[in-house]
Coordinates of C-alpha atoms and ligand atoms in Angstrom, one line a residue:
M1 CA 110.7 118.7 97.6
P2 CA 107.5 121.5 98.1
F3 CA 103.7 119.7 98.1
N4 CA 101.6 120.9 96.0
G5 CA 98.6 120.2 96.6
S6 CA 98.0 119.3 93.4
K7 CA 98.0 115.8 91.8
S8 CA 102.7 114.7 90.4
E9 CA 102.6 112.9 87.1
G10 CA 103.4 109.7 86.1
R11 CA 101.8 108.2 89.5
R12 CA 98.9 106.7 87.1
S13 CA 100.4 105.5 84.7
T14 CA 99.3 105.8 80.8
M15 CA 97.5 103.1 78.8
K16 CA 98.5 101.7 76.1
V17 CA 95.5 101.5 73.6
M18 CA 96.5 100.3 70.1
L19 CA 94.8 101.3 67.3
V20 CA 93.8 99.1 64.4
G21 CA 92.1 100.0 60.7
E22 CA 93.4 101.2 57.4
P23 CA 94.4 104.4 56.9
G24 CA 92.3 106.7 56.5
E25 CA 90.1 109.6 57.6
Q26 CA 88.5 106.9 60.1
R27 CA 91.9 106.0 61.7
T28 CA 92.4 109.9 62.1
Q29 CA 90.2 110.7 64.0
L30 CA 89.8 108.0 66.1
K31 CA 93.8 109.0 66.7
T32 CA 92.5 112.5 67.1
V33 CA 89.7 112.1 69.5
L34 CA 91.9 109.9 71.6
A35 CA 94.6 111.3 71.6
A36 CA 92.5 114.7 73.1
L37 CA 91.3 112.8 76.2
I38 CA 92.3 114.2 79.2
E39 CA 91.5 111.2 81.1
P40 CA 92.5 108.4 80.6
E41 CA 96.0 109.4 79.5
L42 CA 96.9 107.6 76.3
E43 CA 99.7 106.1 74.9
I44 CA 99.1 105.3 71.1
I45 CA 100.2 102.2 68.6
E46 CA 98.8 102.9 65.1
G47 CA 98.6 99.5 62.8
E48 CA 96.8 97.8 60.4
T49 CA 95.0 94.3 60.6
A50 CA 97.5 93.1 58.5
T51 CA 100.6 93.8 60.7
A52 CA 99.3 94.9 64.4
A53 CA 99.2 91.4 65.3
N54 CA 103.3 91.4 64.9
L55 CA 103.1 95.1 66.8
S56 CA 101.2 94.3 69.9
E57 CA 103.5 91.5 70.2
N58 CA 106.6 93.0 69.4
V59 CA 106.5 95.7 71.9
A60 CA 108.0 95.6 75.6
A61 CA 104.7 96.1 77.2
P62 CA 100.8 94.9 75.2
P63 CA 98.3 97.6 74.9
A64 CA 95.8 97.4 77.6
A65 CA 93.4 97.6 74.5
T66 CA 92.7 97.3 71.1
L67 CA 90.3 99.4 68.9
V68 CA 89.5 97.8 65.7
I69 CA 88.3 99.5 63.0
V70 CA 85.6 97.9 61.1
N71 CA 84.8 99.1 58.2
G72 CA 85.2 97.8 54.2
N73 CA 86.9 94.8 54.8
E74 CA 84.8 93.8 57.4
E75 CA 86.3 90.1 57.4
A76 CA 89.8 91.2 57.8
A77 CA 88.6 93.1 60.8
L78 CA 86.8 90.7 62.5
G79 CA 89.1 88.1 62.1
F80 CA 91.7 90.3 63.9
L81 CA 89.2 90.3 66.7
Q82 CA 89.4 86.8 66.1
S83 CA 93.4 86.4 66.5
Q84 CA 93.4 87.9 69.7
A85 CA 90.8 87.3 71.7
L86 CA 92.1 83.7 71.2
H87 CA 95.6 85.5 73.2
S88 CA 96.0 85.1 77.1
P89 CA 96.1 87.7 78.6
R90 CA 94.6 89.6 76.1
P91 CA 94.2 92.6 75.8
S92 CA 90.5 94.3 75.8
L93 CA 89.1 94.4 72.5
L94 CA 86.9 97.3 70.9
A95 CA 85.5 96.6 67.8
V96 CA 84.9 101.0 66.3
L97 CA 81.7 100.5 63.1
T98 CA 81.4 102.9 60.7
A99 CA 77.4 101.4 60.8
R100 CA 74.9 101.0 63.1
S101 CA 73.3 97.4 62.2
A102 CA 72.8 95.2 64.4
G103 CA 73.6 92.7 62.1
L104 CA 77.4 93.8 62.7
M105 CA 77.5 94.1 66.0
K106 CA 76.7 90.6 67.0
R107 CA 79.3 89.7 63.9
A108 CA 81.6 91.5 66.1
L109 CA 80.4 90.8 69.7
R110 CA 81.6 87.7 68.4
A111 CA 84.4 87.5 67.5
G112 CA 85.5 88.8 70.5
A113 CA 84.2 92.2 71.0
D114 CA 84.2 92.9 74.6
E115 CA 83.0 96.4 73.7
I116 CA 81.7 98.5 70.5
L117 CA 81.7 101.7 69.9
F118 CA 80.6 103.9 66.7
W119 CA 82.3 105.6 64.2
P120 CA 82.4 109.0 64.3
L121 CA 84.3 108.4 68.0
D122 CA 82.2 110.7 70.6
P123 CA 85.3 111.6 73.4
G124 CA 82.0 111.3 75.8
E125 CA 81.7 108.0 75.2
A126 CA 85.3 107.0 74.6
T127 CA 86.6 107.8 77.6
C128 CA 83.6 106.4 79.3
A129 CA 85.0 101.8 77.2
L130 CA 88.9 103.3 78.3
L131 CA 88.5 104.3 82.2
K132 CA 86.2 101.9 82.9
I133 CA 89.6 99.5 81.2
S134 CA 91.9 101.6 83.2
E135 CA 90.5 101.6 86.1
A136 CA 89.7 98.0 86.3
R137 CA 93.6 97.6 85.7
W138 CA 94.1 99.6 88.2
R139 CA 92.1 98.2 90.8
T140 CA 93.5 93.9 89.7
E141 CA 97.3 95.8 90.1
R142 CA 96.8 96.7 93.7
R143 CA 94.7 94.5 94.8
E144 CA 98.2 91.9 94.4
G145 CA 99.2 91.6 98.1
G146 CA 97.7 93.3 101.0
V147 CA 95.3 95.7 101.8
V148 CA 97.3 99.4 102.7
I149 CA 95.3 101.9 105.4
S150 CA 96.7 104.9 105.8
V151 CA 95.9 107.2 108.5
T152 CA 96.2 110.5 108.8
S153 CA 94.4 114.3 110.3
L154 CA 95.9 118.0 109.8
I155 CA 95.4 118.4 113.7
G156 CA 97.9 116.5 116.1
G157 CA 97.1 114.9 119.0
V158 CA 94.0 113.4 117.9
G159 CA 94.9 110.0 117.8
V160 CA 96.1 108.7 114.2
T161 CA 99.3 106.8 116.1
S162 CA 97.1 105.5 118.1
L163 CA 94.0 104.4 116.0
A164 CA 96.7 102.9 113.5
G165 CA 98.5 101.0 116.4
N166 CA 95.1 99.4 117.7
L167 CA 94.0 98.6 113.6
A168 CA 97.2 96.9 113.9
L169 CA 97.3 95.1 116.6
A170 CA 92.6 94.3 116.6
L171 CA 93.7 93.1 112.8
A172 CA 97.0 90.9 114.4
S173 CA 94.7 89.9 116.4
L174 CA 92.2 88.7 114.0
H175 CA 95.0 86.0 112.6
Q176 CA 96.0 88.5 110.2
R177 CA 99.6 89.5 108.5
V178 CA 100.4 92.9 109.8
A179 CA 103.1 95.4 109.3
L180 CA 103.3 98.9 110.4
V181 CA 104.8 101.7 108.4
D182 CA 105.7 105.2 110.1
L183 CA 105.7 108.0 107.8
D184 CA 105.1 110.4 110.6
L185 CA 108.7 110.7 110.7
Q186 CA 110.0 114.0 112.7
T187 CA 107.7 112.0 115.8
G188 CA 108.0 108.4 115.2
G189 CA 105.3 108.1 117.6
L190 CA 104.6 104.7 116.9
A191 CA 107.8 103.0 118.2
V192 CA 106.7 104.2 121.9
F193 CA 103.6 104.0 121.3
L194 CA 104.0 99.4 120.8
N195 CA 106.9 100.4 123.4
L196 CA 109.8 99.8 121.0
D197 CA 113.5 100.1 120.8
P198 CA 113.5 99.6 117.2
E199 CA 117.7 99.0 116.5
V200 CA 117.1 99.3 112.1
T201 CA 114.8 102.1 111.1
I202 CA 113.5 102.6 107.0
M203 CA 116.5 105.1 106.8
P204 CA 118.8 101.7 104.9
L205 CA 116.2 101.8 102.5
V206 CA 116.3 105.0 101.1
R207 CA 120.2 104.8 101.0
L208 CA 119.8 101.2 98.6
D209 CA 122.0 101.4 95.5
R210 CA 119.6 99.1 93.5
K211 CA 116.2 97.9 93.6
L212 CA 115.2 96.9 97.1
D213 CA 114.4 93.6 97.6
S214 CA 112.0 92.1 100.9
I215 CA 115.4 90.6 102.5
Q216 CA 116.2 94.1 102.7
L217 CA 112.1 95.0 103.5
E218 CA 112.1 92.6 106.0
S219 CA 115.6 93.3 108.2
A220 CA 114.7 96.9 107.9
L221 CA 110.8 95.4 110.4
T222 CA 111.3 95.6 113.9
K223 CA 108.8 92.2 115.8
H224 CA 106.2 93.1 118.3
Q225 CA 105.4 91.3 120.7
S226 CA 101.4 90.7 119.2
G227 CA 103.6 89.4 116.1
V228 CA 102.3 93.3 114.6
Y229 CA 105.9 94.7 111.9
L230 CA 106.9 97.8 112.5
L231 CA 108.8 99.8 109.3
A232 CA 109.9 102.8 112.2
A233 CA 111.2 106.4 111.8
P234 CA 114.2 107.6 111.7
K235 CA 115.9 108.3 114.9
R236 CA 117.0 111.6 114.3
I237 CA 114.6 113.9 113.4
E238 CA 117.0 115.5 109.8
E239 CA 117.1 112.4 108.4
G240 CA 113.3 112.4 107.9
E241 CA 114.3 114.9 105.1
L242 CA 116.3 112.0 103.0
V243 CA 113.0 109.6 102.5
S244 CA 111.2 111.1 99.6
D245 CA 107.5 109.2 98.2
I246 CA 109.9 107.3 95.9
T247 CA 110.9 105.6 99.2
V248 CA 107.8 105.3 100.0
G249 CA 105.9 104.0 96.8
T250 CA 108.9 101.2 96.1
V251 CA 108.7 100.0 100.4
L252 CA 104.4 100.1 99.9
D253 CA 104.5 98.2 97.2
L254 CA 106.7 96.0 98.3
I255 CA 106.0 95.9 101.6
R256 CA 101.8 94.9 101.3
Q257 CA 103.3 91.9 98.9
L258 CA 104.9 90.8 102.6
F259 CA 101.7 90.7 104.7
D260 CA 98.1 90.6 104.7
Y261 CA 97.3 94.3 106.1
V262 CA 100.3 97.0 106.3
I263 CA 98.9 100.3 107.7
V264 CA 100.2 103.9 107.3
D265 CA 100.9 106.1 110.3
C266 CA 100.6 110.2 108.0
G267 CA 101.3 112.0 110.7
D268 CA 99.5 115.3 111.3
H269 CA 100.5 117.1 108.1
V270 CA 100.0 116.6 104.1
D271 CA 103.2 115.7 102.1
E272 CA 104.5 114.3 98.9
N273 CA 105.2 111.1 101.0
G274 CA 102.2 111.0 102.5
V275 CA 100.2 111.5 99.2
A276 CA 101.8 108.5 97.8
A277 CA 100.8 106.3 100.5
W278 CA 97.3 107.3 100.1
E279 CA 97.4 106.4 96.1
R280 CA 98.4 102.9 97.4
S281 CA 95.7 102.7 99.8
E282 CA 92.4 100.7 99.8
H283 CA 91.7 102.7 103.2
L284 CA 91.7 106.3 103.8
F285 CA 91.0 107.5 107.8
Y286 CA 91.1 111.0 108.8
V287 CA 91.1 111.1 112.4
L288 CA 89.1 114.4 114.2
N289 CA 87.9 114.4 117.5
Q290 CA 84.9 117.2 119.3
T291 CA 86.6 120.3 118.9
I292 CA 85.9 123.1 116.5
A293 CA 89.1 123.7 115.5
A294 CA 89.0 118.9 114.9
A295 CA 86.1 120.3 112.4
R296 CA 87.6 123.3 110.7
S297 CA 90.7 121.5 109.8
A298 CA 88.9 118.1 108.8
W299 CA 86.6 120.5 105.9
R300 CA 90.2 122.2 105.5
F301 CA 91.1 118.2 104.1
I302 CA 88.4 117.8 102.3
D303 CA 88.9 120.6 100.5
L304 CA 92.3 120.1 99.4
F305 CA 91.3 115.9 99.0
E306 CA 89.0 116.8 96.2
R307 CA 91.6 118.4 94.6
L308 CA 93.8 116.3 94.3
D309 CA 91.7 114.1 92.3
L310 CA 92.8 111.0 93.3
T311 CA 89.2 109.0 92.0
T312 CA 89.1 105.6 93.6
L313 CA 90.1 107.2 97.1
E314 CA 87.3 107.9 99.5
P315 CA 88.8 109.4 102.8
R316 CA 86.8 108.2 105.6
F317 CA 85.7 110.1 108.8
I318 CA 87.2 108.6 112.8
L319 CA 85.6 110.4 115.5
N320 CA 88.7 109.6 117.7
R321 CA 87.9 110.2 122.2
Y322 CA 83.8 110.0 121.0
N323 CA 81.6 111.5 123.9
P324 CA 77.8 111.2 122.8
S325 CA 77.1 113.8 125.8
H326 CA 79.6 115.9 124.7
P327 CA 77.6 118.9 123.1
L328 CA 79.7 119.2 119.5
T329 CA 77.7 115.9 118.6
E330 CA 78.0 113.9 115.6
K331 CA 75.7 114.6 113.2
A332 CA 76.5 119.1 114.2
I333 CA 80.2 117.2 113.3
E334 CA 78.5 114.7 110.1
A335 CA 76.3 118.2 109.3
T336 CA 80.0 121.2 108.7
L337 CA 81.6 118.6 106.8
A338 CA 78.8 117.8 104.8
R339 CA 79.9 113.7 105.4
P340 CA 79.4 110.5 107.7
I341 CA 81.0 109.3 111.3
Y342 CA 82.2 105.9 109.6
A343 CA 83.9 104.8 113.3
K344 CA 83.5 106.0 116.2
I345 CA 86.3 105.5 119.7
P346 CA 85.5 106.2 122.8
T347 CA 86.7 108.3 124.8
D348 CA 89.0 106.4 127.3
D349 CA 91.5 108.7 129.6
R350 CA 92.1 104.9 131.8
T351 CA 92.2 102.3 129.4
F352 CA 95.4 104.8 127.2
E353 CA 97.0 105.9 130.5
S354 CA 97.3 102.6 132.1
I355 CA 99.3 101.6 128.3
E356 CA 101.5 103.7 128.5
M357 CA 101.9 103.2 131.9
K358 CA 102.2 99.3 132.2
A359 CA 104.0 99.4 128.7
Q360 CA 101.5 96.7 127.5
D361 CA 99.1 97.1 124.2
L362 CA 95.3 97.8 124.1
F363 CA 94.3 93.8 123.8
Q364 CA 96.8 92.6 126.7
L365 CA 95.7 94.8 128.5
A366 CA 91.6 95.7 128.9
P367 CA 90.6 93.2 125.3
S368 CA 86.6 93.9 126.6
S369 CA 86.9 97.3 126.9
P370 CA 84.7 99.7 124.8
V371 CA 87.9 100.9 122.9
A372 CA 89.7 96.9 122.1
R373 CA 85.4 96.8 120.9
A374 CA 84.8 99.6 118.1
M375 CA 88.8 98.3 117.2
L376 CA 87.7 95.6 116.5
E377 CA 84.5 96.5 115.3
L378 CA 86.9 99.1 112.7
A379 CA 89.0 95.8 111.3
A380 CA 85.7 94.2 110.6
L381 CA 85.2 96.5 108.0
V382 CA 88.2 97.1 106.5
M383 CA 88.3 93.4 106.2
P384 CA 87.0 92.3 102.9
R385 CA 84.4 89.7 102.4
P386 CA 85.3 86.4 101.3
E387 CA 88.4 86.5 103.8
L388 CA 85.9 88.2 106.9
A389 CA 83.6 84.5 106.2
P390 CA 85.4 82.5 108.3
L391 CA 86.8 84.5 110.6
Q392 CA 82.9 85.6 110.7
E393 CA 83.2 83.1 113.9
T394 CA 86.3 84.6 116.3
F395 CA 84.8 88.1 115.2
M396 CA 81.1 87.1 116.8
S397 CA 82.8 84.9 119.7
R398 CA 84.8 87.6 120.3
L399 CA 82.9 90.7 120.5
K400 CA 80.6 88.5 122.5
S401 CA 83.1 87.4 125.3
A402 CA 83.7 90.7 125.2
F403 CA 80.5 92.0 125.6
V404 CA 79.8 89.4 128.7
T405 CA 82.9 90.5 130.5
H406 CA 83.0 94.1 129.9
Q407 CA 78.7 93.8 131.9
S408 CA 79.7 91.4 134.7
R409 CA 82.6 93.7 135.9
Ligands
ATP501 N1 90.2 107.6 122.4 C1 91.3 108.0 123.3 N2 90.5 107.9 125.0 C2 92.2 108.1 125.4 N3 93.0 108.8 125.3 C3 93.6 108.6 123.9 C4 92.0 108.2 123.0 N4 93.0 107.7 121.7 C5 93.9 108.8 121.8 N5 94.5 109.3 123.4 C6 95.9 109.7 123.3 O1 95.9 110.8 123.3 C7 96.9 111.0 122.7 C8 97.8 111.7 121.4 O2 97.5 110.4 121.1 P1 97.9 109.7 119.8 O3 99.7 110.1 120.6 O4 98.1 109.1 119.3 O5 97.7 111.4 118.2 P2 98.6 111.0 116.9 O6 97.4 112.2 116.5 O7 99.4 110.2 116.5 O8 99.4 112.6 118.8 P3 100.5 113.5 117.6 O9 100.1 114.5 115.7 O10 101.4 113.5 118.4 O11 101.3 112.6 116.5 C9 97.4 110.2 123.7 O12 98.4 110.0 125.5 C10 96.4 108.6 123.5 O13 97.6 107.9 124.8
MG502 MG1 101.8 110.4 116.3

């Protein structure tokens, strides 16, 4: 499937809203304004105060928001608001008032309205009120389960796989349940990075003829001695073609239910599969190094990413193989990108060579190295506050001991 750089349809689903009020000019105007909104995309159902309660209960998916027109028959409208406010779970309730009176506003709020709008409905105000609801719902839905972190670049060999792998190891060393997903389907670098020879890969999940369940998913994972699980890339290069963005979406939606963190190696190019992962990610890390080519590619990436219109995701730039005395400085790169560098991973050829030669991971071989410390610091940045609190001590003591060991080397 060719990637065309535009947000594909249906990924952010439409939001169902119910419009409640007597038929007439006001309801028609409201419906026209709502139907013309570009964001959020709405599915509108209509009803009258006497029948709308049944309507909202009988549809398969209840509305996310209900707009109630409070006009002539104020009692019926406020009564409807009250009855809806008692439901659990209940839609967000918006009262649309035809008069700007403080008394009426108070009565509507006391009846259970979460938000007040005025007739004639202003498209800007409606967009703002409805976007707040849709974004809050989206965040709640996404937060059900672990944190998804995508790692990508537009240039090969800058350290995408190492960063994804070492971040997973760092999080696992902080007692988190971590899965790695290899979406660099042709290269399959994560298995090599972890020194694994997986018997199973993502392929059985592609060929499923029924809904993916956690048993099937678990049987496609390979466990690393660190406790990190890998969903490996296909064994044969050509099999990668069979992995679609739909598979990626289904896998990520389920795998995040099983782990605290899911880290995705998106490789060094952009395709539909990568975008499907980004759409489900809380963090997107773009890896670059101190070369003009990497800075230029990062710039091209920013341009593309803006066109994707993933409103709640902000890519973060990570400088790998960082060398403070390099002529292309961090500041110069930040100026070029007009973006800050989120984290820096120092260059450490000796440690990386030993990792490869001795088939051990960073935290076995050099847990006190500057690279390991940088990875632990990055891990701390992605850990949500409440979760971090009990770990703060472990993390700080780990950092401290790493520092002391390093000094005494
Ligand atoms: N901070 C670092 N210091 C020294 N060497 C590093 C560092 N990060 C990565 N490397 C080395 O750079 C090489 C490329 O790293 P890696 O495979 O992670 O990059 P990649 O972006 O995934 O590459 P590809 O585009 O081939 O998938 C590896 O040999 C790795 O050991
Ligand atoms: Mg790689």
